[in-house]
Coordinates of C-alpha atoms in Angstrom, one line a residue:
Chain A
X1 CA -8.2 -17.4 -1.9
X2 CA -6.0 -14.7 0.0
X3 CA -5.6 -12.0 -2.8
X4 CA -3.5 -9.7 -0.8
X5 CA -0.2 -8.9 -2.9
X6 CA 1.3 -6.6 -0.6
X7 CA 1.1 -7.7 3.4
X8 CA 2.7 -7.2 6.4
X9 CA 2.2 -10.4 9.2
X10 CA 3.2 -11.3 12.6
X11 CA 3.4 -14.8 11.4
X12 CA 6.3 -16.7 9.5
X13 CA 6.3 -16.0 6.4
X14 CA 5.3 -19.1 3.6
X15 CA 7.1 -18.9 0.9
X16 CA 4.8 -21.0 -1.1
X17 CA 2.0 -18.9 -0.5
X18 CA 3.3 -16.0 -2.6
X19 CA 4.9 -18.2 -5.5
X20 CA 0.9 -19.2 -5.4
X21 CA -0.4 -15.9 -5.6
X22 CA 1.7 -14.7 -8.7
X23 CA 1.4 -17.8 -10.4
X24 CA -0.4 -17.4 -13.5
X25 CA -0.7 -19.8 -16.9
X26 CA 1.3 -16.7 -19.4
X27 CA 4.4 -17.0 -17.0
X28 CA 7.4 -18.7 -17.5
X29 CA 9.1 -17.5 -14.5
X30 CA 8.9 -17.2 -11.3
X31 CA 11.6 -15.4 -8.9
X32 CA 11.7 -15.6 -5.1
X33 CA 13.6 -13.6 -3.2
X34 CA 14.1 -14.3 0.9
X35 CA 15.6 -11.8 3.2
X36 CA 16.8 -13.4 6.2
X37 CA 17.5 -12.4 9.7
X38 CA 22.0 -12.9 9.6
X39 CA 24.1 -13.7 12.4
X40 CA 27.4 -12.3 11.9
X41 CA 27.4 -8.4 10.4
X42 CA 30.5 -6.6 10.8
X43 CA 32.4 -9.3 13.2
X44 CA 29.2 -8.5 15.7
X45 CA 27.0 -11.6 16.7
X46 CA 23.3 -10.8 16.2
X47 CA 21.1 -12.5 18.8
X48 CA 17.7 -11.7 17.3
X49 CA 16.2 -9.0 15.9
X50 CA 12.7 -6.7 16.3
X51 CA 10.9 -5.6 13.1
X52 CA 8.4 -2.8 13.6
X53 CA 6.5 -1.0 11.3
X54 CA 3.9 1.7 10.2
X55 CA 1.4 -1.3 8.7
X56 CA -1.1 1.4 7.0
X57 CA 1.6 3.0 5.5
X58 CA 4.1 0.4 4.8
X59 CA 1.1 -1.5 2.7
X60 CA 0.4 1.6 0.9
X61 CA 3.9 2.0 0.0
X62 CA 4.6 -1.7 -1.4
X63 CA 1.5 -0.8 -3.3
X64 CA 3.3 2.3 -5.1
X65 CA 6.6 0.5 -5.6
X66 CA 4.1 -2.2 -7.3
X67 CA 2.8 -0.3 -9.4
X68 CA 6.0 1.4 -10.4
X69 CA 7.2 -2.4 -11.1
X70 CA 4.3 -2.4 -13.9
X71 CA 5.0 0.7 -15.3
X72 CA 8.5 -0.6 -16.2
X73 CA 8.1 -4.4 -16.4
X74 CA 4.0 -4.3 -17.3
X75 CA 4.0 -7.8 -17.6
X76 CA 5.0 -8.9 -13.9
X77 CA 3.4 -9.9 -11.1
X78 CA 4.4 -9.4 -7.8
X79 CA 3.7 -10.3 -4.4
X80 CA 5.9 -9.2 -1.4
X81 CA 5.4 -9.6 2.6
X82 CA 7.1 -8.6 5.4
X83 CA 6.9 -10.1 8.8
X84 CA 7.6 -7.6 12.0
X85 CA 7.9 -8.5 15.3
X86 CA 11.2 -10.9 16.9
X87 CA 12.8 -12.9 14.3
X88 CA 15.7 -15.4 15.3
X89 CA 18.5 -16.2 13.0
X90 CA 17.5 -17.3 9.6
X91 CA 14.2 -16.9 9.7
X92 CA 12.6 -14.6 6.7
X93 CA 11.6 -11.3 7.2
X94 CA 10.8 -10.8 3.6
X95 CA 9.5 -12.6 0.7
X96 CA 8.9 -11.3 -2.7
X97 CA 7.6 -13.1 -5.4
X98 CA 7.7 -12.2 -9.2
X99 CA 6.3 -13.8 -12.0
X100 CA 6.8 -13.0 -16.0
X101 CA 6.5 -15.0 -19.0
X102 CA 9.9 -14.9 -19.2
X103 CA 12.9 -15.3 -16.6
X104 CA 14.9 -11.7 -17.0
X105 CA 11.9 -9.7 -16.0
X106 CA 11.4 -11.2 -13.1
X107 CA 14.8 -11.5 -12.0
X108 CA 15.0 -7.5 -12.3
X109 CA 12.0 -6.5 -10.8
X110 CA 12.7 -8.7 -8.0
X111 CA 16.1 -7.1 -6.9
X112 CA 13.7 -3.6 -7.8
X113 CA 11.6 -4.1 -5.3
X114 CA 14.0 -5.1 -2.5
X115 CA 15.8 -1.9 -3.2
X116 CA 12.9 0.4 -3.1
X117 CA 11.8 -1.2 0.0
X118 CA 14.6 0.0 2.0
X119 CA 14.1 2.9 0.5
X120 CA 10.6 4.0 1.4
X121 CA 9.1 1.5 3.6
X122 CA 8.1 2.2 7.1
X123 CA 10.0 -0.3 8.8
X124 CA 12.5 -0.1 11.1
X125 CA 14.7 -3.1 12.3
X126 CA 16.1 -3.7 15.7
X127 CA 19.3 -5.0 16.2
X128 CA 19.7 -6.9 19.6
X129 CA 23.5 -8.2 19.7
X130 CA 25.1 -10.4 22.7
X131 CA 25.6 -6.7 23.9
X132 CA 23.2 -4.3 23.2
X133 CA 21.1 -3.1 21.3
X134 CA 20.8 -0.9 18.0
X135 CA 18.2 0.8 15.5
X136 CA 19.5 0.4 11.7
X137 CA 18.7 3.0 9.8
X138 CA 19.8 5.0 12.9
X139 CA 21.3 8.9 11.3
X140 CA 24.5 8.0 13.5
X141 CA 24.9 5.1 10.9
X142 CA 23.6 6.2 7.8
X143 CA 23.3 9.4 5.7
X144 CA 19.0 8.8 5.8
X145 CA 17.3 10.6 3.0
X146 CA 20.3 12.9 0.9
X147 CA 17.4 14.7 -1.1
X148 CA 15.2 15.4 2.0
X149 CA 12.6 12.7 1.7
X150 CA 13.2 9.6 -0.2
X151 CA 13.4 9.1 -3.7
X152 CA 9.6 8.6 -4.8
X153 CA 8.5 7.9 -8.6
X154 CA 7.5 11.3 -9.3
X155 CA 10.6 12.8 -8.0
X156 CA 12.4 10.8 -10.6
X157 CA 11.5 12.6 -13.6
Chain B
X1 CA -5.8 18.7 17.3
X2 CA -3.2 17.0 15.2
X3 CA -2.0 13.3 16.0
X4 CA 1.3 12.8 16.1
X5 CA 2.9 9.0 15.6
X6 CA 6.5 8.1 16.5
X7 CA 8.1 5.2 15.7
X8 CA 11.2 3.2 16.0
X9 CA 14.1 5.5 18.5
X10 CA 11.7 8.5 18.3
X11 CA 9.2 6.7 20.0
X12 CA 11.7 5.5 22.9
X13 CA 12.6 9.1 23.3
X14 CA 9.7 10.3 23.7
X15 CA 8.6 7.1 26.0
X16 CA 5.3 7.0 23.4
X17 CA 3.8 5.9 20.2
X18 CA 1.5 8.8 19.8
X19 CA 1.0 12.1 20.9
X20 CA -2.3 15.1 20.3
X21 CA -1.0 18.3 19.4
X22 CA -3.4 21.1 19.9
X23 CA -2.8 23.5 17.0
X24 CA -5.3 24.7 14.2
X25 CA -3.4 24.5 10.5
X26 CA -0.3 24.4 10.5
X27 CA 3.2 23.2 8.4
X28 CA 5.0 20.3 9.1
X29 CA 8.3 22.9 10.0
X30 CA 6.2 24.5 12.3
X31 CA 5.1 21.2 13.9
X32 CA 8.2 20.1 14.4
X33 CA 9.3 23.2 16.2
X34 CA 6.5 23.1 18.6
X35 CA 7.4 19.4 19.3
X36 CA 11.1 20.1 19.9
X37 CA 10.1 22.2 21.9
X38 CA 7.5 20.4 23.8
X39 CA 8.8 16.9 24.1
X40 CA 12.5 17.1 23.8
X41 CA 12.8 15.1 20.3
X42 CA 16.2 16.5 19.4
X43 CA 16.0 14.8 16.1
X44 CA 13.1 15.9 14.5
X45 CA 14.3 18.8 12.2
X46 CA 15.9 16.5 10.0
X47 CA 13.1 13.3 10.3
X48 CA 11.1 12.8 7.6
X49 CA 7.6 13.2 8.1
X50 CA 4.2 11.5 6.7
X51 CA 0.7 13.5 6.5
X52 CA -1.9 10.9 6.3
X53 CA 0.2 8.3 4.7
X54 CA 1.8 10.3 2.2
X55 CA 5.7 11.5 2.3
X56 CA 5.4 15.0 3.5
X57 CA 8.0 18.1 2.8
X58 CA 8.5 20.8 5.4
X59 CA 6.6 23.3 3.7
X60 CA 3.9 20.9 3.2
X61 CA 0.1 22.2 5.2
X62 CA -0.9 20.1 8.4
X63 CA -5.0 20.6 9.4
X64 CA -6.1 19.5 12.3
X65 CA -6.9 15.5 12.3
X66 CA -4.3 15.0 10.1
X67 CA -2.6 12.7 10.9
X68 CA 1.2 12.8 11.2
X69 CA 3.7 10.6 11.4
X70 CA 7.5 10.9 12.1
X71 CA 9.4 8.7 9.7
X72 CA 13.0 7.1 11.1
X73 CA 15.7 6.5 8.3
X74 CA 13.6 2.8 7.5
X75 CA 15.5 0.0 7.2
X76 CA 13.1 -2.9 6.2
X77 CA 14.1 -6.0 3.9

């Protein structure tokens, strides 16, 4: 049985494989959330995009922001992968997966985790668009960490 | 000697995922200077930087074989 909660794959990502892993008989719920790869941001046509990442470090980060999820939902469990590499249009690039006994938990820590992910994660996305090519997350685009380094649990007082 | 990992535009910059600085202990400020100066990487002085895995500050001490990594704004999910 793979017991890895918090992965980062090459492969397409099954989301049946982490409702599996967080299924458990004192749940009642289960929330799935799917990032997918979107055509059309801004009135610019993405052709594909590139996920890389720092794999040591991103998997030691989903770790933290998992167990920040049981500090403040302690009954959850949560599993969450992100694929890296090229990614065409619609395919998933994350899937987390949150089970509770009941449904409000898991809806929250759900939409938790996405947010702390692109907060502290290491990985970077690649926009290729019918002309050209960006980094998100680039500091032409985006005000990147306002207090210095990015908001981490113990920061948070 | 201190690696160095670059990721994402930083590593296009510099045409390189990884570099070996030779420099005994050392602060993450002071480490960015030297690479600045060294490779070019206009951007560093306000990239955030991880030693060993960990989130790092400026003031924060780099050994050598530590390993540090340069840290784009991320934009996973």
């Amino acid at each position: 049985m793979d017991e890895k909660l918090f992965d980062i794959t090459k492969e397409p990502i099954q989301v049946e494989e982490l409702v599996k892993k967080v299924e458990r008989r004192e749940a009642g719920a289960i929330t799935t959330f799917i990032g997918t790869v979107r055509e059309w941001t801004k009135g610019k046509r993405t052709v594909y995009l590139k996920y890389e990442a720092y794999v040591p470090m991103a998997i030691k980060m989903l770790e933290k922001i998992g167990q920040e999820v049981q500090a403040e939902w302690p009954d959850t469990k949560i599993a969450v992968t992100h694929r890296i590499g090229k990614l065409d249009i619609s395919e998933a690039a994350v899937v987390i997966a949150v089970s509770s006994p009941h449904r409000k938990a898991a809806y929250q820590a759900n939409e938790y985790v996405i947010e702390r992910i692109k907060q502290i994660v290491p990985i970077w996305k690649k926009e290729h668009w019918e002309d050209g090519e960006t980094w998100i997350g680039d500091q032409l685009e985006n005000v990147p960490y306002p207090e210095g380094k990015p908001r981490m649990e113990e920061d948070q007082g | 000697m201190i690696n160095v990992l670059l990721f994402a535009q930083l590593q296009e910059e510099a045409g390189r995922d990884r570099l070996e600085v030779e420099m005994g202990e050392t602060t993450v400020k002071e480490l960015k200077q030297r690479l600045q100066d060294s490779f070019q990487l206009g951007r560093l002085e306000s990239t955030m930087a991880a030693v060993n895995e960990e989130y790092a500050r400026d003031e924060d001490t780099v050994k050598p074989g530590d390993t540090v990594a340069f840290i784009p704004p991320v934009s996973g999910g």
